[in-house]
PDB file of C-alpha atoms in Angstrom:
ATOM      1  CA  LYS A   1      37.630  24.899  23.206  1.00 67.00           C
ATOM      2  CA  ALA A   2      34.486  23.622  20.931  1.00 80.00           C
ATOM      3  CA  GLY A   3      31.438  25.456  22.693  1.00 93.00           C
ATOM      4  CA  VAL A   4      27.678  23.970  23.175  1.00 97.00           C
ATOM      5  CA  THR A   5      26.406  21.910  20.145  1.00 97.00           C
ATOM      6  CA  GLN A   6      22.683  21.762  19.121  1.00 98.00           C
ATOM      7  CA  THR A   7      20.940  20.190  16.634  1.00 97.00           C
ATOM      8  CA  PRO A   8      18.995  20.522  14.448  1.00 97.00           C
ATOM      9  CA  ARG A   9      19.270  24.160  14.699  1.00 97.00           C
ATOM     10  CA  TYR A  10      15.834  24.396  12.719  1.00 97.00           C
ATOM     11  CA  LEU A  11      12.920  22.222  12.726  1.00 97.00           C
ATOM     12  CA  ILE A  12       9.179  22.378  11.249  1.00 98.00           C
ATOM     13  CA  LYS A  13       7.009  19.412  12.613  1.00 98.00           C
ATOM     14  CA  THR A  14       2.806  18.706  12.726  1.00 98.00           C
ATOM     15  CA  ARG A  15       0.875  18.886  16.486  1.00 98.00           C
ATOM     16  CA  GLY A  16       0.772  14.664  17.435  1.00 98.00           C
ATOM     17  CA  GLN A  17       4.087  13.912  16.292  1.00 98.00           C
ATOM     18  CA  GLN A  18       7.203  13.790  18.177  1.00 98.00           C
ATOM     19  CA  VAL A  19      10.702  15.395  18.718  1.00 98.00           C
ATOM     20  CA  THR A  20      13.979  14.277  20.031  1.00 98.00           C
ATOM     21  CA  LEU A  21      16.634  17.407  20.207  1.00 98.00           C
ATOM     22  CA  SER A  22      20.663  16.975  20.624  1.00 98.00           C
ATOM     23  CA  CYS A  23      23.086  18.481  23.269  1.00 98.00           C
ATOM     24  CA  SER A  24      26.320  18.290  22.624  1.00 98.00           C
ATOM     25  CA  PRO A  25      27.580  20.392  26.084  1.00 97.00           C
ATOM     26  CA  ILE A  26      31.879  21.372  26.008  1.00 96.00           C
ATOM     27  CA  SER A  27      34.537  19.239  26.626  1.00 95.00           C
ATOM     28  CA  GLY A  28      35.012  17.819  30.015  1.00 93.00           C
ATOM     29  CA  HIS A  29      31.429  19.127  31.498  1.00 94.00           C
ATOM     30  CA  ARG A  30      29.281  16.907  32.933  1.00 94.00           C
ATOM     31  CA  SER A  31      26.055  18.584  33.814  1.00 94.00           C
ATOM     32  CA  VAL A  32      23.860  19.738  31.074  1.00 97.00           C
ATOM     33  CA  SER A  33      20.136  22.053  31.384  1.00 96.00           C
ATOM     34  CA  TRP A  34      17.605  22.307  29.298  1.00 98.00           C
ATOM     35  CA  TYR A  35      15.183  25.590  28.759  1.00 97.00           C
ATOM     36  CA  GLN A  36      12.513  27.196  26.871  1.00 97.00           C
ATOM     37  CA  GLN A  37      12.397  30.491  25.424  1.00 97.00           C
ATOM     38  CA  THR A  38       8.983  32.032  23.906  1.00 96.00           C
ATOM     39  CA  PRO A  39       8.324  35.148  23.763  1.00 92.00           C
ATOM     40  CA  GLY A  40       5.103  35.702  26.296  1.00 90.00           C
ATOM     41  CA  GLN A  41       7.076  33.405  29.175  1.00 93.00           C
ATOM     42  CA  GLY A  42      10.651  34.354  28.397  1.00 94.00           C
ATOM     43  CA  LEU A  43      13.641  31.025  29.385  1.00 95.00           C
ATOM     44  CA  GLN A  44      11.780  28.611  31.284  1.00 95.00           C
ATOM     45  CA  PHE A  45      13.609  26.018  33.009  1.00 95.00           C
ATOM     46  CA  LEU A  46      12.631  22.231  31.674  1.00 96.00           C
ATOM     47  CA  PHE A  47      15.260  19.734  33.278  1.00 94.00           C
ATOM     48  CA  GLU A  48      18.820  19.610  34.388  1.00 95.00           C
ATOM     49  CA  TYR A  49      21.812  16.407  33.588  1.00 96.00           C
ATOM     50  CA  PHE A  50      24.767  16.040  36.074  1.00 94.00           C
ATOM     51  CA  SER A  51      26.420  12.513  34.723  1.00 93.00           C
ATOM     52  CA  GLU A  52      23.544  10.530  33.993  1.00 94.00           C
ATOM     53  CA  THR A  53      21.428  11.946  36.837  1.00 94.00           C
ATOM     54  CA  GLN A  54      18.166  13.954  36.182  1.00 93.00           C
ATOM     55  CA  ARG A  55      18.817  16.104  39.405  1.00 91.00           C
ATOM     56  CA  ASN A  56      15.858  18.590  38.199  1.00 89.00           C
ATOM     57  CA  LYS A  57      13.009  19.403  36.931  1.00 92.00           C
ATOM     58  CA  GLY A  58      10.926  22.167  35.956  1.00 92.00           C
ATOM     59  CA  ASN A  59       7.541  22.300  35.839  1.00 92.00           C
ATOM     60  CA  PHE A  60       6.237  20.597  32.511  1.00 95.00           C
ATOM     61  CA  PRO A  61       3.980  18.535  31.431  1.00 96.00           C
ATOM     62  CA  GLY A  62       5.427  14.760  31.406  1.00 96.00           C
ATOM     63  CA  ARG A  63       5.364  15.589  27.273  1.00 97.00           C
ATOM     64  CA  PHE A  64       8.860  16.881  28.178  1.00 98.00           C
ATOM     65  CA  SER A  65      11.599  14.086  29.078  1.00 97.00           C
ATOM     66  CA  GLY A  66      15.322  13.946  28.611  1.00 97.00           C
ATOM     67  CA  ARG A  67      17.895  11.613  29.053  1.00 97.00           C
ATOM     68  CA  GLN A  68      22.276  12.133  29.686  1.00 97.00           C
ATOM     69  CA  PHE A  69      24.471   9.858  27.848  1.00 96.00           C
ATOM     70  CA  SER A  70      27.822   8.333  29.099  1.00 95.00           C
ATOM     71  CA  ASN A  71      30.240  10.721  27.079  1.00 93.00           C
ATOM     72  CA  SER A  72      27.236  13.806  28.250  1.00 95.00           C
ATOM     73  CA  ARG A  73      25.266  14.065  25.226  1.00 97.00           C
ATOM     74  CA  SER A  74      21.914  14.893  26.396  1.00 98.00           C
ATOM     75  CA  GLU A  75      18.625  14.701  24.724  1.00 98.00           C
ATOM     76  CA  MET A  76      15.442  15.742  24.833  1.00 98.00           C
ATOM     77  CA  ASN A  77      12.059  14.474  23.429  1.00 98.00           C
ATOM     78  CA  VAL A  78       8.663  16.225  23.246  1.00 98.00           C
ATOM     79  CA  SER A  79       5.993  13.791  22.486  1.00 96.00           C
ATOM     80  CA  THR A  80       1.999  14.507  21.117  1.00 97.00           C
ATOM     81  CA  LEU A  81       3.797  17.782  19.731  1.00 98.00           C
ATOM     82  CA  GLU A  82       1.168  20.969  20.779  1.00 98.00           C
ATOM     83  CA  LEU A  83       1.235  24.527  18.967  1.00 97.00           C
ATOM     84  CA  GLY A  84       2.425  25.920  22.490  1.00 97.00           C
ATOM     85  CA  ASP A  85       5.408  23.777  22.276  1.00 98.00           C
ATOM     86  CA  SER A  86       6.733  26.188  19.249  1.00 98.00           C
ATOM     87  CA  ALA A  87      10.120  27.572  20.669  1.00 97.00           C
ATOM     88  CA  LEU A  88      13.468  28.399  21.037  1.00 97.00           C
ATOM     89  CA  TYR A  89      14.814  25.503  23.197  1.00 98.00           C
ATOM     90  CA  LEU A  90      18.144  26.030  24.661  1.00 97.00           C
ATOM     91  CA  CYS A  91      20.729  23.772  26.033  1.00 97.00           C
ATOM     92  CA  ALA A  92      23.492  24.776  28.380  1.00 97.00           C
ATOM     93  CA  SER A  93      26.734  22.697  29.705  1.00 96.00           C
ATOM     94  CA  SER A  94      29.124  23.238  33.135  1.00 93.00           C
ATOM     95  CA  PRO A  95      31.206  21.242  34.801  1.00 90.00           C
ATOM     96  CA  GLY A  96      29.485  21.272  37.674  1.00 86.00           C
ATOM     97  CA  PHE A  97      26.070  21.353  39.263  1.00 87.00           C
ATOM     98  CA  ALA A  98      24.485  24.349  36.943  1.00 85.00           C
ATOM     99  CA  ASN A  99      23.392  26.488  40.244  1.00 82.00           C
ATOM    100  CA  THR A 100      27.082  26.700  40.952  1.00 83.00           C
ATOM    101  CA  GLY A 101      28.859  27.968  37.987  1.00 84.00           C
ATOM    102  CA  GLU A 102      28.877  29.774  35.126  1.00 90.00           C
ATOM    103  CA  LEU A 103      26.047  28.110  32.091  1.00 93.00           C
ATOM    104  CA  PHE A 104      27.472  28.237  28.470  1.00 95.00           C
ATOM    105  CA  PHE A 105      24.088  28.233  26.166  1.00 96.00           C
ATOM    106  CA  GLY A 106      24.026  26.886  23.011  1.00 97.00           C
ATOM    107  CA  GLU A 107      22.820  28.530  19.681  1.00 96.00           C
ATOM    108  CA  GLY A 108      19.328  26.616  20.063  1.00 97.00           C
ATOM    109  CA  SER A 109      16.727  24.669  17.883  1.00 98.00           C
ATOM    110  CA  ARG A 110      14.129  26.525  16.810  1.00 97.00           C
ATOM    111  CA  LEU A 111      11.182  24.579  16.729  1.00 98.00           C
ATOM    112  CA  THR A 112       7.709  25.410  14.585  1.00 98.00           C
ATOM    113  CA  VAL A 113       4.574  23.394  15.465  1.00 98.00           C
ATOM    114  CA  LEU A 114       1.860  23.791  13.076  1.00 97.00           C
TER     115      LEU A 114
ATOM    116  CA  LYS B   1       9.059  30.925  44.713  1.00 85.00           C
ATOM    117  CA  GLN B   2      12.039  33.597  43.057  1.00 91.00           C
ATOM    118  CA  GLU B   3      10.781  35.862  40.774  1.00 94.00           C
ATOM    119  CA  VAL B   4      13.598  38.086  38.553  1.00 96.00           C
ATOM    120  CA  THR B   5      12.963  41.654  37.039  1.00 97.00           C
ATOM    121  CA  GLN B   6      15.036  43.548  34.966  1.00 97.00           C
ATOM    122  CA  ILE B   7      13.982  47.058  34.263  1.00 93.00           C
ATOM    123  CA  PRO B   8      14.175  49.410  31.514  1.00 93.00           C
ATOM    124  CA  ALA B   9      12.138  46.834  29.320  1.00 95.00           C
ATOM    125  CA  ALA B  10      14.101  48.477  25.889  1.00 96.00           C
ATOM    126  CA  LEU B  11      16.762  51.332  26.189  1.00 95.00           C
ATOM    127  CA  SER B  12      17.766  53.455  22.930  1.00 97.00           C
ATOM    128  CA  VAL B  13      21.223  55.307  23.567  1.00 96.00           C
ATOM    129  CA  PRO B  14      23.396  57.781  21.038  1.00 97.00           C
ATOM    130  CA  GLU B  15      27.245  55.778  21.201  1.00 97.00           C
ATOM    131  CA  GLY B  16      29.515  56.592  23.692  1.00 97.00           C
ATOM    132  CA  GLU B  17      27.139  56.547  26.429  1.00 97.00           C
ATOM    133  CA  ASN B  18      27.540  54.828  29.631  1.00 97.00           C
ATOM    134  CA  LEU B  19      24.713  53.353  30.731  1.00 95.00           C
ATOM    135  CA  VAL B  20      23.299  50.926  33.361  1.00 96.00           C
ATOM    136  CA  LEU B  21      20.872  48.207  32.984  1.00 97.00           C
ATOM    137  CA  ASN B  22      19.382  46.815  36.241  1.00 97.00           C
ATOM    138  CA  CYS B  23      17.968  43.566  37.497  1.00 98.00           C
ATOM    139  CA  SER B  24      16.515  42.651  41.283  1.00 98.00           C
ATOM    140  CA  PHE B  25      15.099  39.342  42.582  1.00 97.00           C
ATOM    141  CA  THR B  26      12.422  38.705  45.386  1.00 95.00           C
ATOM    142  CA  ASP B  27      14.149  35.693  47.751  1.00 91.00           C
ATOM    143  CA  SER B  28      17.802  37.384  48.540  1.00 91.00           C
ATOM    144  CA  ALA B  29      18.933  33.490  49.075  1.00 90.00           C
ATOM    145  CA  ILE B  30      21.148  32.813  45.902  1.00 91.00           C
ATOM    146  CA  TYR B  31      24.066  31.300  44.987  1.00 91.00           C
ATOM    147  CA  ASN B  32      25.464  33.179  41.884  1.00 93.00           C
ATOM    148  CA  LEU B  33      23.293  35.368  39.797  1.00 96.00           C
ATOM    149  CA  GLN B  34      24.486  35.739  35.910  1.00 97.00           C
ATOM    150  CA  TRP B  35      24.346  38.416  33.195  1.00 98.00           C
ATOM    151  CA  PHE B  36      24.263  37.056  29.450  1.00 98.00           C
ATOM    152  CA  ARG B  37      23.540  38.523  25.624  1.00 98.00           C
ATOM    153  CA  GLN B  38      21.202  37.537  23.433  1.00 97.00           C
ATOM    154  CA  ASP B  39      21.696  38.650  19.975  1.00 96.00           C
ATOM    155  CA  PRO B  40      18.659  38.299  17.834  1.00 92.00           C
ATOM    156  CA  GLY B  41      17.585  34.509  16.715  1.00 86.00           C
ATOM    157  CA  LYS B  42      20.540  33.249  19.211  1.00 90.00           C
ATOM    158  CA  GLY B  43      21.322  30.963  21.894  1.00 93.00           C
ATOM    159  CA  LEU B  44      23.083  33.141  25.315  1.00 96.00           C
ATOM    160  CA  THR B  45      26.411  33.958  25.224  1.00 96.00           C
ATOM    161  CA  SER B  46      27.794  34.219  29.365  1.00 95.00           C
ATOM    162  CA  LEU B  47      28.915  38.209  30.452  1.00 97.00           C
ATOM    163  CA  LEU B  48      29.632  37.758  34.073  1.00 97.00           C
ATOM    164  CA  LEU B  49      29.222  35.481  37.012  1.00 95.00           C
ATOM    165  CA  ILE B  50      28.539  36.877  40.112  1.00 96.00           C
ATOM    166  CA  GLN B  51      28.755  34.679  43.239  1.00 93.00           C
ATOM    167  CA  SER B  52      26.598  35.396  45.926  1.00 92.00           C
ATOM    168  CA  SER B  53      30.235  36.350  48.260  1.00 93.00           C
ATOM    169  CA  GLN B  54      31.114  38.633  45.672  1.00 95.00           C
ATOM    170  CA  ARG B  55      30.321  42.527  45.598  1.00 96.00           C
ATOM    171  CA  GLU B  56      30.862  43.136  42.082  1.00 96.00           C
ATOM    172  CA  GLN B  57      32.994  41.802  38.512  1.00 97.00           C
ATOM    173  CA  THR B  58      34.206  43.308  35.599  1.00 97.00           C
ATOM    174  CA  SER B  59      35.227  42.360  32.118  1.00 96.00           C
ATOM    175  CA  GLY B  60      36.106  44.925  29.649  1.00 97.00           C
ATOM    176  CA  ARG B  61      33.868  47.976  29.477  1.00 97.00           C
ATOM    177  CA  LEU B  62      31.175  45.639  31.581  1.00 98.00           C
ATOM    178  CA  ASN B  63      31.272  46.253  35.192  1.00 98.00           C
ATOM    179  CA  ALA B  64      28.676  43.939  36.787  1.00 97.00           C
ATOM    180  CA  SER B  65      27.038  44.390  40.682  1.00 97.00           C
ATOM    181  CA  LEU B  66      25.342  42.585  42.949  1.00 97.00           C
ATOM    182  CA  ASP B  67      23.955  44.031  46.032  1.00 96.00           C
ATOM    183  CA  LYS B  68      22.565  40.634  47.847  1.00 93.00           C
ATOM    184  CA  SER B  69      20.437  42.470  50.705  1.00 92.00           C
ATOM    185  CA  SER B  70      18.548  44.315  48.756  1.00 95.00           C
ATOM    186  CA  GLY B  71      17.661  41.848  45.830  1.00 96.00           C
ATOM    187  CA  ARG B  72      19.597  44.100  43.180  1.00 97.00           C
ATOM    188  CA  SER B  73      22.454  43.846  40.194  1.00 98.00           C
ATOM    189  CA  THR B  74      23.518  46.227  38.271  1.00 98.00           C
ATOM    190  CA  LEU B  75      25.746  45.875  34.683  1.00 97.00           C
ATOM    191  CA  TYR B  76      27.533  48.893  33.846  1.00 98.00           C
ATOM    192  CA  ILE B  77      28.522  49.542  30.594  1.00 98.00           C
ATOM    193  CA  ALA B  78      30.866  52.344  29.914  1.00 98.00           C
ATOM    194  CA  ALA B  79      31.330  53.914  26.450  1.00 97.00           C
ATOM    195  CA  SER B  80      28.844  51.868  24.657  1.00 97.00           C
ATOM    196  CA  GLN B  81      28.892  50.618  21.645  1.00 97.00           C
ATOM    197  CA  PRO B  82      26.602  49.596  18.264  1.00 97.00           C
ATOM    198  CA  GLY B  83      27.710  46.357  18.173  1.00 96.00           C
ATOM    199  CA  ASP B  84      26.429  46.351  21.970  1.00 97.00           C
ATOM    200  CA  SER B  85      23.138  46.313  20.935  1.00 98.00           C
ATOM    201  CA  ALA B  86      21.382  43.163  21.829  1.00 98.00           C
ATOM    202  CA  THR B  87      19.253  42.309  24.760  1.00 98.00           C
ATOM    203  CA  TYR B  88      20.373  41.421  27.854  1.00 98.00           C
ATOM    204  CA  LEU B  89      19.129  39.286  30.641  1.00 98.00           C
ATOM    205  CA  CYS B  90      19.518  39.016  33.890  1.00 97.00           C
ATOM    206  CA  ALA B  91      19.495  35.154  35.875  1.00 97.00           C
ATOM    207  CA  VAL B  92      20.138  34.112  40.142  1.00 95.00           C
ATOM    208  CA  SER B  93      20.487  30.326  40.508  1.00 92.00           C
ATOM    209  CA  SER B  94      18.899  29.595  44.253  1.00 82.00           C
ATOM    210  CA  GLY B  95      17.232  27.389  45.816  1.00 67.00           C
ATOM    211  CA  GLY B  96      19.399  23.951  45.324  1.00 61.00           C
ATOM    212  CA  GLY B  97      19.235  23.999  42.283  1.00 59.00           C
ATOM    213  CA  ALA B  98      15.681  22.867  41.951  1.00 67.00           C
ATOM    214  CA  ASP B  99      14.432  25.101  39.779  1.00 72.00           C
ATOM    215  CA  GLY B 100      17.309  25.664  37.615  1.00 84.00           C
ATOM    216  CA  LEU B 101      17.973  29.388  36.644  1.00 91.00           C
ATOM    217  CA  THR B 102      15.207  32.070  36.911  1.00 94.00           C
ATOM    218  CA  PHE B 103      15.748  34.865  34.365  1.00 96.00           C
ATOM    219  CA  GLY B 104      14.453  37.573  34.190  1.00 97.00           C
ATOM    220  CA  LYS B 105      12.600  38.962  30.634  1.00 96.00           C
ATOM    221  CA  GLY B 106      15.094  41.216  29.593  1.00 97.00           C
ATOM    222  CA  THR B 107      16.408  44.528  28.267  1.00 97.00           C
ATOM    223  CA  HIS B 108      16.358  45.359  24.146  1.00 97.00           C
ATOM    224  CA  LEU B 109      19.261  48.163  24.482  1.00 98.00           C
ATOM    225  CA  ILE B 110      19.694  49.971  21.369  1.00 97.00           C
ATOM    226  CA  ILE B 111      23.029  52.048  20.163  1.00 97.00           C
ATOM    227  CA  GLN B 112      22.446  54.187  17.965  1.00 96.00           C
ATOM    228  CA  PRO B 113      25.408  54.922  15.989  1.00 94.00           C
TER     229      PRO B 113
END
């Protein structure tokens, strides 16, 4: 069974640009959550999507957005990039709601903003 | 607001030793607690999930316990091996999931050959 797949794995952007990251969950999983990991703040919750609906959102500015498609694949978008957005962005999938079961993470997308 | 603390932040032990990693959380109203492992530059690998109604879970050389009333969990690693070297993260799910999982900062573990 294939795991959680995130693309791209690495990317470099400049300030002011926007970026779109993609996540394909484990087959059959309906929940996709996104996290930002930085050395200073650790892992922070961005948002969770379940059956194409945003279920929860963390404390991030509106520049961070996401969506989920009917096949459960998810994308997150960051607009007007800032230096502080440099981080490892991790996606996790679960069969049901993320807070009730086991989460399975992808390898992450490492974003560097110059 | 839930807060998760992991002690120690770093640990280095010789191969073969048994060791305990600690995790504490401030709000006992949790759905579950999950332990993860993260290798440098990689994603998270799920090790053990303990539901709030459970006291412990075991997988191979790993045993995790949960004391919800005191807000504590421990991860016990038996007969440590160099391949166990990684950062171990504890995460709790609480409050209806509104804040997602709340993670600790992790314990960086080095097993010396």
